[in-house]
CSV table of C-alpha atoms in Angstrom, one decimal:
chain,number,residue,atom,x,y,z
A,1,MET,CA,64.0,101.2,167.6
A,2,LEU,CA,60.8,99.6,166.2
A,3,ILE,CA,60.3,96.0,166.5
A,4,ALA,CA,57.0,94.7,164.9
A,5,GLY,CA,56.3,90.8,165.3
A,6,PHE,CA,53.5,88.5,164.5
A,7,PRO,CA,52.8,85.0,164.2
A,8,ALA,CA,51.8,83.5,160.3
A,9,GLY,CA,50.1,81.0,158.9
A,10,ALA,CA,49.7,77.0,160.2
A,11,TRP,CA,52.8,77.3,161.7
A,12,GLY,CA,52.9,80.0,163.2
A,13,THR,CA,56.3,81.1,162.4
A,14,ASN,CA,56.9,84.5,163.5
A,15,CYS,CA,57.9,87.6,160.8
A,16,TYR,CA,59.4,90.7,162.6
A,17,LEU,CA,59.0,94.2,160.4
A,18,VAL,CA,62.2,96.3,162.3
A,19,ALA,CA,63.4,99.9,161.9
A,20,PRO,CA,65.0,103.3,164.1
A,21,ALA,CA,61.2,104.3,164.3
A,22,ALA,CA,57.4,104.8,163.5
A,23,GLY,CA,57.0,106.4,159.9
A,24,GLU,CA,60.7,105.1,158.7
A,25,GLU,CA,62.3,102.6,156.9
A,26,CYS,CA,62.3,99.4,157.6
A,27,VAL,CA,63.6,95.0,156.8
A,28,ILE,CA,60.9,92.4,157.1
A,29,ILE,CA,62.3,89.2,158.4
A,30,ASP,CA,60.6,85.9,157.4
A,31,PRO,CA,57.6,86.8,156.3
A,32,GLY,CA,56.1,83.3,156.1
A,33,HIS,CA,53.7,81.5,155.8
A,34,GLN,CA,50.6,84.1,155.3
A,35,ALA,CA,52.0,86.6,155.9
A,36,THR,CA,51.5,89.0,154.1
A,37,ALA,CA,48.2,90.9,155.7
A,38,GLY,CA,50.0,91.0,158.8
A,39,VAL,CA,52.8,93.1,157.4
A,40,GLU,CA,50.6,95.4,155.5
A,41,GLU,CA,48.7,96.7,158.7
A,42,ALA,CA,51.6,96.3,160.3
A,43,VAL,CA,53.6,98.8,157.0
A,44,ALA,CA,50.3,100.7,158.1
A,45,LYS,CA,49.9,101.1,161.8
A,46,HIS,CA,53.6,102.6,162.4
A,47,ARG,CA,53.9,103.9,159.1
A,48,LEU,CA,56.8,102.2,157.4
A,49,LYS,CA,59.1,102.4,154.4
A,50,PRO,CA,60.3,98.5,153.6
A,51,VAL,CA,63.4,98.2,151.9
A,52,ALA,CA,64.6,95.0,152.0
A,53,VAL,CA,63.8,91.4,152.8
A,54,VAL,CA,65.8,89.3,154.9
A,55,LEU,CA,65.6,85.7,155.7
A,56,THR,CA,66.9,83.0,158.3
A,57,HIS,CA,66.7,80.3,156.0
A,58,GLY,CA,64.7,79.0,153.3
A,59,HIS,CA,62.0,76.8,154.9
A,60,ILE,CA,58.6,77.5,153.3
A,61,ASP,CA,56.7,78.9,156.5
A,62,HIS,CA,59.3,81.5,156.6
A,63,VAL,CA,60.0,83.0,152.8
A,64,ALA,CA,56.2,81.5,151.3
A,65,SER,CA,55.2,84.8,151.2
A,66,VAL,CA,58.6,86.7,150.2
A,67,VAL,CA,57.1,86.9,146.3
A,68,PRO,CA,54.3,89.5,147.0
A,69,VAL,CA,56.0,91.5,150.3
A,70,CYS,CA,59.1,92.5,147.6
A,71,GLY,CA,56.7,92.8,145.5
A,72,ALA,CA,54.4,95.0,145.8
A,73,HIS,CA,57.3,97.4,147.6
A,74,ASP,CA,59.7,96.8,145.4
A,75,VAL,CA,62.9,95.6,147.2
A,76,PRO,CA,65.0,92.5,147.2
A,77,ALA,CA,65.0,89.8,149.4
A,78,TRP,CA,68.6,88.4,150.9
A,79,ILE,CA,69.2,84.9,152.0
A,80,HIS,CA,71.9,82.5,152.3
A,81,PRO,CA,72.7,80.4,148.8
A,82,GLU,CA,72.3,77.1,150.6
A,83,ASP,CA,69.0,77.4,151.2
A,84,ARG,CA,68.3,80.0,147.6
A,85,TYR,CA,66.8,77.0,145.9
A,86,MET,CA,63.9,76.4,148.6
A,87,MET,CA,62.0,79.4,147.9
A,88,SER,CA,61.5,77.4,144.2
A,89,ASP,CA,61.2,74.1,145.5
A,90,PRO,CA,59.7,73.4,148.9
A,91,GLU,CA,59.4,69.7,148.2
A,92,LYS,CA,63.0,69.3,147.7
A,93,ALA,CA,63.5,71.3,151.0
A,94,LEU,CA,61.0,70.1,153.2
A,95,GLY,CA,60.8,66.0,151.5
A,96,ARG,CA,58.1,64.7,149.3
A,97,SER,CA,56.1,63.9,152.3
A,98,ILE,CA,55.7,67.0,153.3
A,99,GLY,CA,55.9,69.1,151.0
A,100,GLN,CA,53.4,67.2,148.4
A,101,GLN,CA,51.0,68.5,151.1
A,102,LEU,CA,52.0,72.6,150.4
A,103,MET,CA,52.1,72.2,146.7
A,104,GLY,CA,49.0,72.6,145.5
A,105,GLU,CA,48.3,75.5,148.3
A,106,LEU,CA,51.3,78.0,147.3
A,107,THR,CA,52.6,79.4,144.7
A,108,VAL,CA,56.5,79.6,144.7
A,109,GLY,CA,59.1,80.4,142.9
A,110,GLU,CA,62.1,83.6,143.5
A,111,PRO,CA,61.1,88.1,144.1
A,112,ASP,CA,62.9,89.7,141.2
A,113,ASP,CA,66.1,90.9,143.3
A,114,VAL,CA,67.4,88.3,145.9
A,115,HIS,CA,71.2,89.0,147.5
A,116,GLU,CA,72.7,86.4,148.8
A,117,LEU,CA,73.9,86.3,152.9
A,118,THR,CA,77.7,85.2,153.4
A,119,ASP,CA,79.1,84.4,157.1
A,120,GLY,CA,80.1,87.7,159.4
A,121,ALA,CA,78.8,90.1,156.9
A,122,ARG,CA,77.1,93.8,157.9
A,123,LEU,CA,73.9,95.1,156.3
A,124,SER,CA,72.8,98.6,156.2
A,125,LEU,CA,70.2,98.3,155.7
A,126,ALA,CA,66.9,101.2,156.9
A,127,GLY,CA,68.8,103.1,158.7
A,128,LEU,CA,69.7,99.4,161.1
A,129,GLU,CA,73.4,97.0,161.3
A,130,LEU,CA,72.0,94.1,161.3
A,131,THR,CA,75.4,91.4,161.7
A,132,VAL,CA,75.2,88.4,159.8
A,133,ALA,CA,76.5,84.2,161.8
A,134,HIS,CA,76.2,81.7,159.7
A,135,ALA,CA,74.1,79.1,161.6
A,136,PRO,CA,74.0,75.5,159.4
A,137,GLY,CA,72.0,72.2,161.8
A,138,HIS,CA,68.6,73.5,160.9
A,139,THR,CA,69.6,73.4,157.1
A,140,ARG,CA,72.6,74.3,155.4
A,141,GLY,CA,71.9,77.8,155.0
A,142,SER,CA,70.5,79.1,158.3
A,143,VAL,CA,71.8,82.1,159.4
A,144,THR,CA,71.1,84.4,162.4
A,145,PHE,CA,70.8,88.2,162.2
A,146,GLY,CA,72.6,90.5,165.5
A,147,MET,CA,72.0,94.3,166.4
A,148,PRO,CA,74.0,95.7,168.7
A,149,GLU,CA,73.1,97.1,171.7
A,150,GLN,CA,71.9,101.0,171.4
A,151,ALA,CA,71.5,103.1,174.2
A,152,ASP,CA,68.8,102.0,177.0
A,153,ILE,CA,68.2,98.7,174.1
A,154,PRO,CA,69.9,95.6,174.6
A,155,PRO,CA,71.7,93.4,172.2
A,156,VAL,CA,69.0,91.6,170.1
A,157,PHE,CA,69.3,88.3,168.2
A,158,PHE,CA,67.1,87.2,165.2
A,159,SER,CA,66.9,83.1,165.7
A,160,GLY,CA,65.6,81.6,162.8
A,161,ASP,CA,64.9,78.5,163.8
A,162,LEU,CA,68.7,77.7,165.6
A,163,LEU,CA,67.4,78.4,169.4
A,164,PHE,CA,64.0,78.7,170.7
A,165,ALA,CA,62.8,79.4,174.2
A,166,GLY,CA,63.4,76.3,175.6
A,167,SER,CA,64.2,74.7,172.4
A,168,ILE,CA,66.0,74.1,169.1
A,169,GLY,CA,65.7,73.4,165.3
A,170,ARG,CA,64.7,70.1,164.0
A,171,THR,CA,67.1,68.4,162.3
A,172,ASP,CA,65.3,65.4,160.6
A,173,LEU,CA,64.4,67.6,157.4
A,174,PRO,CA,66.5,67.5,154.1
A,175,GLY,CA,70.0,69.1,155.2
A,176,GLY,CA,68.9,68.9,159.1
A,177,ASP,CA,72.3,67.9,160.9
A,178,SER,CA,71.7,67.3,164.7
A,179,ALA,CA,76.1,67.3,165.6
A,180,GLU,CA,76.2,70.8,163.1
A,181,ILE,CA,73.3,72.6,165.0
A,182,LEU,CA,75.0,71.9,168.5
A,183,ARG,CA,78.3,73.1,167.0
A,184,SER,CA,76.4,77.0,165.2
A,185,LEU,CA,74.8,77.1,169.3
A,186,ALA,CA,77.7,76.7,170.7
A,187,ARG,CA,79.8,79.3,167.7
A,188,VAL,CA,76.6,81.5,167.1
A,189,CYS,CA,74.7,82.1,170.8
A,190,LEU,CA,77.3,80.7,174.2
A,191,PRO,CA,79.1,84.4,173.0
A,192,LEU,CA,76.2,86.4,173.2
A,193,ASP,CA,75.5,88.2,176.6
A,194,ASP,CA,73.4,87.2,178.8
A,195,SER,CA,71.1,90.5,177.5
A,196,THR,CA,70.2,90.1,174.4
A,197,VAL,CA,67.0,89.8,173.5
A,198,VAL,CA,66.4,86.5,170.9
A,199,LEU,CA,64.1,86.9,168.6
A,200,SER,CA,62.9,83.6,167.3
A,201,GLY,CA,61.7,82.0,164.5
A,202,HIS,CA,58.2,80.1,166.4
A,203,GLY,CA,57.6,81.3,170.3
A,204,PRO,CA,58.0,84.0,172.8
A,205,GLN,CA,61.4,86.1,173.3
A,206,THR,CA,63.7,85.1,175.7
A,207,THR,CA,67.3,85.8,176.3
A,208,ILE,CA,70.6,84.4,175.8
A,209,GLY,CA,70.6,84.7,179.6
A,210,ARG,CA,67.7,82.5,180.3
A,211,GLU,CA,68.3,79.9,177.6
A,212,ARG,CA,72.0,79.5,178.7
A,213,ALA,CA,70.3,78.5,182.3
A,214,THR,CA,67.0,76.7,182.0
A,215,ASN,CA,68.0,75.9,177.8
A,216,PRO,CA,68.3,71.7,178.0
A,217,PHE,CA,70.2,72.4,174.6
A,218,LEU,CA,72.3,75.6,175.9
A,219,ARG,CA,73.1,74.1,178.6
A,220,GLU,CA,74.9,70.9,177.2
A,221,VAL,CA,76.7,72.2,174.4
A,222,ALA,CA,77.8,74.7,177.2
A,223,ALA,CA,79.4,71.9,179.3
A,224,GLY,CA,80.9,70.3,176.1
A,225,HIS,CA,78.8,67.4,175.7
A,226,GLY,CA,77.2,66.1,172.2
A,227,ALA,CA,74.2,65.6,170.3
A,228,ASP,CA,73.9,61.7,171.1
A,229,ASP,CA,74.0,63.3,175.2
A,230,ILE,CA,70.5,65.3,174.4
A,231,THR,CA,67.0,63.4,174.4
A,232,ALA,CA,65.1,67.2,174.7
A,233,PRO,CA,61.7,67.6,172.6
A,234,ARG,CA,63.4,70.3,168.9
A,235,ARG,CA,60.0,72.6,167.7
A,236,GLY,CA,59.5,74.4,164.4
A,237,MET,CA,58.9,72.9,160.4
C-alpha cells in the first residue's frame, strides 16, 4: 500500500493520497488550504489516478482545495451531511472573527459531485476499503476513516481532528462539544488495536498504543473521566 502525505497551507493540515501501490488509482483525504500543488506533485511522482476525495470534516483548512482538485480529476467528494454546508460557508463554520479573515483569500463552494457519508459505511474506492465512523465533537459532522490490517501492514486510522499525537481537536468553534468529543474518543478510538497507525489532520503520525499510554485525553477517557477533569491543551483550527 502507498500512503503519500504532506502538510499544506497556513495551518499545516495533513493531506493524504492513498493507493494500493504506485501507478494505480488513489483516494485523496483532506485537500485543504494550498494543497493543490502538493496533490499534483504526488499524483505525478507516484503515477496515480485519483478517483475520489474524502473529507474528515468541513473546516476550511481541510476542504479549501476540494473544488480545484475534484475539478482537475473529475472526481466526487465525500463528506458527512452535517458538515456539508461548511464548504460553501466557512464563516458560519468557524465563527465570524476567523471566517472574515479568510473570505477575501479563498474561493469557496462545492464541487460538482458530492456524496454524503454515514456512520459505519464501507467505501470501496481505488481498490481500498475505508470504514467510516461518525465522530462528532470537533464538528458535528466529523468522521474518521479506518483501513484494516493487510499482510504485514498494520491497521491504519485517518483520525482527522479527532485525535492527534498527544492531544485532540479543539471544541470552541461552532459545532464543537467537549463532552461529545470525549464520547467519540471512547467509542471510536478505544476499541482499536494498539498497533493501529494513526494519521491525523495535523502533526506527526502515532499509534493507538502510544496514545493510549501517553495522551492525557485518551487516558482519562479510558479511566471513565469527563471533560471537566482534563485540562491539557487541544490542537487544530
